[in-house]
XYZ file of C-alpha atoms in Angstrom:
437
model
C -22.311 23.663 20.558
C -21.239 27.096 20.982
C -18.439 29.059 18.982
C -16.745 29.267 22.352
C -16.858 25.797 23.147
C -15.885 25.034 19.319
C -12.881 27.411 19.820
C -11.573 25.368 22.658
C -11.841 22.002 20.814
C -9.931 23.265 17.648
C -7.168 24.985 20.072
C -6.514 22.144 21.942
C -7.059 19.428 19.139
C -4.586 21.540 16.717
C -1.840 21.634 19.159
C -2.705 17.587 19.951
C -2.387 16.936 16.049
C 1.506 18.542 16.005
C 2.559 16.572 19.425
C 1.191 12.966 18.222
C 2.819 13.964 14.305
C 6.446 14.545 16.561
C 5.720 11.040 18.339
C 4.490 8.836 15.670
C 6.994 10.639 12.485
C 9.574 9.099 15.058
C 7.923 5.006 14.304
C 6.639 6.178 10.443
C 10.137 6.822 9.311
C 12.246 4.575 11.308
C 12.548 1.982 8.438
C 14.812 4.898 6.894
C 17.283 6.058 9.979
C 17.294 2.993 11.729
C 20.877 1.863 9.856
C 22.143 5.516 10.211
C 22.654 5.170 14.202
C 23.711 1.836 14.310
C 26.298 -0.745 12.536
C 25.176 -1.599 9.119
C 24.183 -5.100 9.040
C 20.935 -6.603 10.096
C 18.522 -4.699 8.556
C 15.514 -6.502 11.731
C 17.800 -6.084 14.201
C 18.512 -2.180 13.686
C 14.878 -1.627 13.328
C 14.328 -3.430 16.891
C 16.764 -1.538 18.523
C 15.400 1.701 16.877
C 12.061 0.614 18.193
C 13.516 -0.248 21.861
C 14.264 3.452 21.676
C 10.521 4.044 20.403
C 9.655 1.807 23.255
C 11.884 3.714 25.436
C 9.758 6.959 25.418
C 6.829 5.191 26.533
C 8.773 4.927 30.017
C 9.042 8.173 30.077
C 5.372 8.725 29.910
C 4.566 7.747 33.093
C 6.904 10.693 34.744
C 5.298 12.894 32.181
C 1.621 11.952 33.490
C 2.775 12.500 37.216
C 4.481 15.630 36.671
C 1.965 17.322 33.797
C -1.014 16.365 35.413
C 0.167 17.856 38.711
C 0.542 20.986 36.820
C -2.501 20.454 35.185
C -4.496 20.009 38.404
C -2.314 22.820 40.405
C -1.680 25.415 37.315
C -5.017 24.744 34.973
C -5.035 22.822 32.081
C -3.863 25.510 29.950
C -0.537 25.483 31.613
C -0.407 21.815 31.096
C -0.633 22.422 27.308
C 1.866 24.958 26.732
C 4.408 22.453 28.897
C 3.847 19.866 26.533
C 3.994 21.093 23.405
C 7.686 23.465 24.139
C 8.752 20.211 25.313
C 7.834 18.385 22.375
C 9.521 21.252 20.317
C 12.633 20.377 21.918
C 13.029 16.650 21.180
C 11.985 17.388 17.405
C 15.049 19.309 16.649
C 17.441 17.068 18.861
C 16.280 14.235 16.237
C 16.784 16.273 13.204
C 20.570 17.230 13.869
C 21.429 13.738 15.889
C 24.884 12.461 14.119
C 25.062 9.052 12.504
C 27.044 6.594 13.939
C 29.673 7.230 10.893
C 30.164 10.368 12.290
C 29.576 10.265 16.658
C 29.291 6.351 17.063
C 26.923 5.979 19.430
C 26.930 9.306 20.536
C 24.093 9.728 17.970
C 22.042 6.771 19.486
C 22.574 9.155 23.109
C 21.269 11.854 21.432
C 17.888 9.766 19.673
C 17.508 8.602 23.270
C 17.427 11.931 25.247
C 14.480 13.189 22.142
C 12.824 10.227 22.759
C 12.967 10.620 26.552
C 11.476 14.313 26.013
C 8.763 12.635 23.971
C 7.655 10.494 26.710
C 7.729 13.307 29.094
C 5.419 15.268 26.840
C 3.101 12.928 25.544
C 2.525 11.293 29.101
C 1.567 14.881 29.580
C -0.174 15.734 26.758
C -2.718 12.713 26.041
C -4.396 13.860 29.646
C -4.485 17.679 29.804
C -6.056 17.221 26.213
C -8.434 14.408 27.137
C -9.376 16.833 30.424
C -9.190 19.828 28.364
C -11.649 18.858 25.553
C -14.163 16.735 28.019
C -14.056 19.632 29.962
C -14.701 22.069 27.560
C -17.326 20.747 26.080
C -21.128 21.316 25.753
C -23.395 18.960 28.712
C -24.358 15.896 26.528
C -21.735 16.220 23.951
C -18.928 15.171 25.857
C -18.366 12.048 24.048
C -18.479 13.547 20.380
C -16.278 16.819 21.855
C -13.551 14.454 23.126
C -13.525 12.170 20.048
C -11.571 14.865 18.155
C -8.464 14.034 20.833
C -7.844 11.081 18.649
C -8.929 12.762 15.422
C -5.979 15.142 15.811
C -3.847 12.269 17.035
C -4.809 10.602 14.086
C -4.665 13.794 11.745
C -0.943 14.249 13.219
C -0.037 10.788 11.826
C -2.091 11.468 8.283
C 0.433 14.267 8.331
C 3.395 12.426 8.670
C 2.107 9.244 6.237
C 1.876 11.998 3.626
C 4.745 13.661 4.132
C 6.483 10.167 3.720
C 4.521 9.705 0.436
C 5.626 12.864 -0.706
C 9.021 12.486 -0.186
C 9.123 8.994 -1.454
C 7.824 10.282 -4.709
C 10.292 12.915 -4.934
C 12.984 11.860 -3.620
C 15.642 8.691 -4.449
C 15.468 6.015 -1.654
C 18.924 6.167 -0.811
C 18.698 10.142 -0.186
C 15.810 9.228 2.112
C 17.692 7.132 3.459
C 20.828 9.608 4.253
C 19.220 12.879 5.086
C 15.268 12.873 4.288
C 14.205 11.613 7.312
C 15.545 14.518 8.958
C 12.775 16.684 6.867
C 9.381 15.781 9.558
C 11.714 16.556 12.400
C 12.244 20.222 11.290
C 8.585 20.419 10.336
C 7.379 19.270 13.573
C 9.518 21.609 15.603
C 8.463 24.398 13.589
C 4.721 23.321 13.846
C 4.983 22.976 17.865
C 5.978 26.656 17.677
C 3.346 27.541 16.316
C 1.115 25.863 18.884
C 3.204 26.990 21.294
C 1.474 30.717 20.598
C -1.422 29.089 20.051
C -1.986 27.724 23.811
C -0.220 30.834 25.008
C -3.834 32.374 24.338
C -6.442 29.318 24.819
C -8.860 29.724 27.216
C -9.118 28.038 30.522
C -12.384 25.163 30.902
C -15.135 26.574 33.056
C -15.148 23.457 34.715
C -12.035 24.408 36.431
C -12.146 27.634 37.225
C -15.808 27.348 38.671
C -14.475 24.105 41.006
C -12.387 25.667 43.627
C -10.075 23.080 42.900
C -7.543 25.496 42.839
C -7.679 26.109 46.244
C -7.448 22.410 47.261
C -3.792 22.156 48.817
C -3.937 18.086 47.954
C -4.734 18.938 44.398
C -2.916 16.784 41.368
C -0.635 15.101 44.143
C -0.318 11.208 44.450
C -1.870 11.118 47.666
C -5.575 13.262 46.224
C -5.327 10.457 43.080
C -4.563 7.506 46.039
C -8.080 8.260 47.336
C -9.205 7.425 44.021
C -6.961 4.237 43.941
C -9.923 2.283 42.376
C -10.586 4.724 39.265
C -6.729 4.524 38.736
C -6.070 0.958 38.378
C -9.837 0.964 36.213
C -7.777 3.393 33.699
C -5.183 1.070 33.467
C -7.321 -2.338 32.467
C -9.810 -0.486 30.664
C -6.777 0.768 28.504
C -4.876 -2.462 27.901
C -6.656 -3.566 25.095
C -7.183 -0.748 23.353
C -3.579 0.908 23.207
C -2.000 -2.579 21.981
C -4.642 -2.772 19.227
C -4.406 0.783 18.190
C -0.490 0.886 18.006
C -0.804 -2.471 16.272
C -3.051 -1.277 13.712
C -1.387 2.422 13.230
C 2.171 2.860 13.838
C 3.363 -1.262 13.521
C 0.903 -1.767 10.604
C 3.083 -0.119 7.650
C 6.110 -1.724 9.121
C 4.133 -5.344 8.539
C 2.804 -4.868 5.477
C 6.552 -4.076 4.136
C 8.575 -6.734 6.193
C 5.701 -9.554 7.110
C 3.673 -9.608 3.854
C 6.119 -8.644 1.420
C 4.636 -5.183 0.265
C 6.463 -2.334 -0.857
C 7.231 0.230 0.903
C 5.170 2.748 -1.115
C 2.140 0.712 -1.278
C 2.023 -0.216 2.249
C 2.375 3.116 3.324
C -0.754 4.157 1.279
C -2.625 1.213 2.501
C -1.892 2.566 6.227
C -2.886 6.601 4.928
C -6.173 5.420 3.571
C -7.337 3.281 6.030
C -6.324 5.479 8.663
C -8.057 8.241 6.538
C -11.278 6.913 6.858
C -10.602 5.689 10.649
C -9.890 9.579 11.316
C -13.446 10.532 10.113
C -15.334 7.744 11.947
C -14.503 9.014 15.342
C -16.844 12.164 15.800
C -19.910 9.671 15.166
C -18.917 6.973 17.336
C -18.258 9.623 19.608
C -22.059 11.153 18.983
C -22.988 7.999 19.344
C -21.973 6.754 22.840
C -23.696 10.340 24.285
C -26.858 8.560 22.514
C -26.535 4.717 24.004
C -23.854 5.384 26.826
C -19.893 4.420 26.700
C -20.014 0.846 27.469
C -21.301 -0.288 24.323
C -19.193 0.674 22.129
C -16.636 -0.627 24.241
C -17.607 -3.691 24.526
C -18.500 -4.118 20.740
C -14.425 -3.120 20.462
C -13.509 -5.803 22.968
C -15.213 -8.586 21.370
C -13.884 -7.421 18.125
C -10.805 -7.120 18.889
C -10.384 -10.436 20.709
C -12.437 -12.962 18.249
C -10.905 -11.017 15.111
C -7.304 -10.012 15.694
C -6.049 -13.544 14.911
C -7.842 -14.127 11.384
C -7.145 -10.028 10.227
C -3.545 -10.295 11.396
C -3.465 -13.832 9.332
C -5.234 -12.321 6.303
C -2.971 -9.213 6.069
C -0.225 -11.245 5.999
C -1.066 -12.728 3.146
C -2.457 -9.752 1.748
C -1.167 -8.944 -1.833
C -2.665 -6.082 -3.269
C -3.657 -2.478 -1.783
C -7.241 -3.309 -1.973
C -7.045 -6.645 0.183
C -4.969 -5.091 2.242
C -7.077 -1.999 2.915
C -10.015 -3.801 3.117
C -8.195 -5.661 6.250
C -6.695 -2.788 7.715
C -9.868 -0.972 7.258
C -12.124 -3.624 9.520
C -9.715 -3.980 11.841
C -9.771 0.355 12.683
C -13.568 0.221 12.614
C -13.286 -2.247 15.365
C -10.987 -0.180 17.051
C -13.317 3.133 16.613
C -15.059 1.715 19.566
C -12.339 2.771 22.138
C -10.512 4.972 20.640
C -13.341 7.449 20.193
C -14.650 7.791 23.723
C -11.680 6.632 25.862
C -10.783 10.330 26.844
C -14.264 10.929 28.063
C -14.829 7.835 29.811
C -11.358 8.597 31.661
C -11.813 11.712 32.227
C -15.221 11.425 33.627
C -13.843 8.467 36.380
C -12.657 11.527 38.322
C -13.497 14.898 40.336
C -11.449 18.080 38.953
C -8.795 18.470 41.205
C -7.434 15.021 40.037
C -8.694 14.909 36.818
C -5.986 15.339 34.740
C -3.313 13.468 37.096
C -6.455 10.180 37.297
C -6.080 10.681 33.643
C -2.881 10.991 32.536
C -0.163 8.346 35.418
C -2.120 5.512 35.003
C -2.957 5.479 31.471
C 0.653 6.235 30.958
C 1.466 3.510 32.865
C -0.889 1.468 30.629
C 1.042 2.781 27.688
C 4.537 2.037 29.022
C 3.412 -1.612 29.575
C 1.645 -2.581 26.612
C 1.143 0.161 23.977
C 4.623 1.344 23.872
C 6.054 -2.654 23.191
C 3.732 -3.685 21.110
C 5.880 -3.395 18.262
C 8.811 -4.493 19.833
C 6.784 -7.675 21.323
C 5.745 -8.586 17.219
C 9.579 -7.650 16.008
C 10.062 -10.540 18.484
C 8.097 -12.656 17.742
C 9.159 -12.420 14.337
C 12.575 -12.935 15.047
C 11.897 -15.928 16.981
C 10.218 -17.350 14.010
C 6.465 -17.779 15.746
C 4.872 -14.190 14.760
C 1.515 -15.169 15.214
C 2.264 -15.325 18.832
C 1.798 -11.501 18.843
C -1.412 -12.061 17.007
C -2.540 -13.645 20.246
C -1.322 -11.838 22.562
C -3.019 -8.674 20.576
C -6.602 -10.676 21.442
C -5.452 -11.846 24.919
C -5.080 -8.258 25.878
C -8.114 -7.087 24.350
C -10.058 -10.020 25.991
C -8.716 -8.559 29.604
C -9.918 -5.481 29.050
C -13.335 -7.452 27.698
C -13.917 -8.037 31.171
C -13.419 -4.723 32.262
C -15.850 -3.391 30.070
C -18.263 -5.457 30.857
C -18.730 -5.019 34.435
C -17.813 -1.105 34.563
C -20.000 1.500 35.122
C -21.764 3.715 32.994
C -19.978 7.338 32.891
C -22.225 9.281 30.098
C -24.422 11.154 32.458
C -22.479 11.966 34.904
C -21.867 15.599 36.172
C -17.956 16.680 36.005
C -18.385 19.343 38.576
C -20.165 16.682 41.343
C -18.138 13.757 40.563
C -16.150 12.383 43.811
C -18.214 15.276 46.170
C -20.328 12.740 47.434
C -17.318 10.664 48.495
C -15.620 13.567 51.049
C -16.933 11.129 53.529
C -16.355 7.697 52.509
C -14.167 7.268 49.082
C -14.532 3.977 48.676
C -18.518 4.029 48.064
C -18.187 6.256 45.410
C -15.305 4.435 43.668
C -15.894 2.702 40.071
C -15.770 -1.156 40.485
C -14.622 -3.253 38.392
């Protein structure tokens, strides 16, 4: 690729890394500010209500992916960006100077929830102008390795915050983490969206879009151009299931098991979740290669089966897991099996639809996805544990994957198709151009 097209990819992956270390900093330190908004008491329940407010933002997202992709589509996807990330700035500094309930009751609890409400409305935003941005922007054949770096910075951002937490455990005494420390990755992270902020001020706009006319298009990024693509839509939303329940299982709920299912400390559990998702981080750019090689549908449908014959036994295994190494090993297998969606799911998305819906197609109904099954995953297991049968959620982690098994398997292929033609032979009849599932 080109130094222009590798400019695009590390503006618009850089400013992806700071939104997704905002979101997930929120779930990483949560075991340490989840007493200081509510009563003190029941150490599960305070982390489940902190994570109904997690879960919360996830609502958000699907307002944020109507009303970012509509920008997106109408303003360019550079206008998308900059949204995103000044909202994202935003929320980080409401969560570093929320009150505690000693001091505002629940007032502080009001305050968590408006941040997290801004998060949703950003990342519903941000996941599809970046997905758009980088398939866009890419080189022709490439796609697939181009847009696997959307999940590399996602996954960078939480490597970020996973360090920052082992840095500050190491230096700091748990009880001053505890009262004040967590406040530390909030300040960072609105600092760090500033930065981006100037960043996307100056990225270019994709070729792609400026060469499509789609600017002119009057029914551009609205909800009736993205109902004549009904069909792609609800594809995004199965295809996603599986994938967003495994990957928040296996990231953001997996340090949080390790400590309260299996008995780990903290410290070690959190390393176990850095290095695995160390390595995870630098497998996506050759899955991604790969699937412009052999096509999209293969790797997803090596994750599906993966996911849904191997969830139960890893989940079982890591529970019982008692040293790093056993633990990573776990942790490890279960990522690579995730690789398969998470590196390409951005392309394949994005490639479902023509340019003036692109980033709307993208972004409502994979937030919707994400409202419905990514963004309670963790609340679903901190359920199930309560209710004393937590390998129910190692089920339904398979049953959700197996779903979107079926999905993948009668899809069709998306590699080779050309961004600037897709949906043009459907002007007359919509339907015959339409995926099927």
């Amino acid at each position: 690729m080109g130094r222009e097209h590798w400019k695009k990819i590390w503006v618009g992956s850089a400013g992806n890394m700071v939104e997704w270390f905002d979101w997930f900093v929120y779930a990483t330190f949560a075991v340490y500010f989840a007493d200081s908004f509510f009563p003190k008491g029941n150490d599960t329940a305070n982390l489940m209500n902190t994570m109904g407010i997690f879960a919360v933002g996830f609502f958000m997202r699907p307002v944020g992916g109507w009303l970012l992709g509509r920008i997106g589509d109408r303003k360019g996807r550079k206008a998308a960006l900059t949204t995103t990330v000044t909202l994202m700035s935003a929320s980080a500094v409401l969560i570093a100077v929320a009150p505690t309930y000693e001091v505002a009751g629940y007032g502080g609890v009001a305050v968590l929830m408006v941040a997290r409400l801004l998060q949703g409305l950003s990342v519903g935003g941000e996941y599809a102008a970046s997905a758009t941005y980088l398939t866009e922007a890419s080189a022709p054949g490439k796609r697939g390795f181009a847009s696997s770096f959307q999940y590399v910075s996602m996954t960078a951002g939480q490597l970020c915050g996973l360090g920052l937490l082992i840095l500050l455990q190491r230096t700091m005494s748990e009880s001053a983490l505890h009262d004040w420390g967590w406040r530390i990755p909030f300040v960072i992270g609105a600092l760090g969206a500033a930065i981006v902020f100037y960043l996307r001020r100056n990225m270019l706009e994709t070729e792609v879009y400026d060469e499509s006319g789609a600017a002119q298009d009057e029914d551009r990024g609205t909800l009736k151009a993205l109902w004549g693509h009904r069909r792609e839509a609800f594809l995004v939303i199965a295809l996603t299931m599986g994938g967003t329940v495994a990957y928040y299982t296996y990231t953001t709920y997996l340090t949080k098991f390790l400590s309260k299912s299996a008995g780990m400390e903290k410290q070690t559990a959190t390393l176990v979740s850095f290095c695995a998702l160390f390595v995870f981080m630098c497998l996506q750019p050759l899955a991604g290669a790969l699937s412009d090689r052999i096509g999209r549908r293969p790797l997803l449908i090596t994750f599906a089966v993966g996911s849904t014959f191997l969830t139960v036994p890893i989940m079982t295994m890591l529970k019982g897991a008692d040293t790093f190494w056993k633990a990573f090993g776990l942790a490890l297998l279960a990522l690579v099996v995730v690789t398969g969606y998470t590196s390409i799911n951005a392309c394949v998305k994005a490639e479902l639809f023509p340019t003036g819906v692109r980033a709307l197609g993208v972004a409502f109904p994979y937030a919707i996805a994400n409202a419905l099954f990514g963004g309670t995953a963790e609340y679903v297991a901190l359920w199930f544990k309560k209710a004393g049968h937590e390998s129910g959620f190692y089920w339904y982690v398979a049953g959700c994957a197996a779903v979107s098994l079926i999905v993948y398997l009668t899809m069709r292929e998306t590699r080779d198709i050309d961004l600037g033609r897709v949906g043009k032979k459907a002007a007359a009849s919509p339907e015959k151009a339409a995926s099927t599932v």
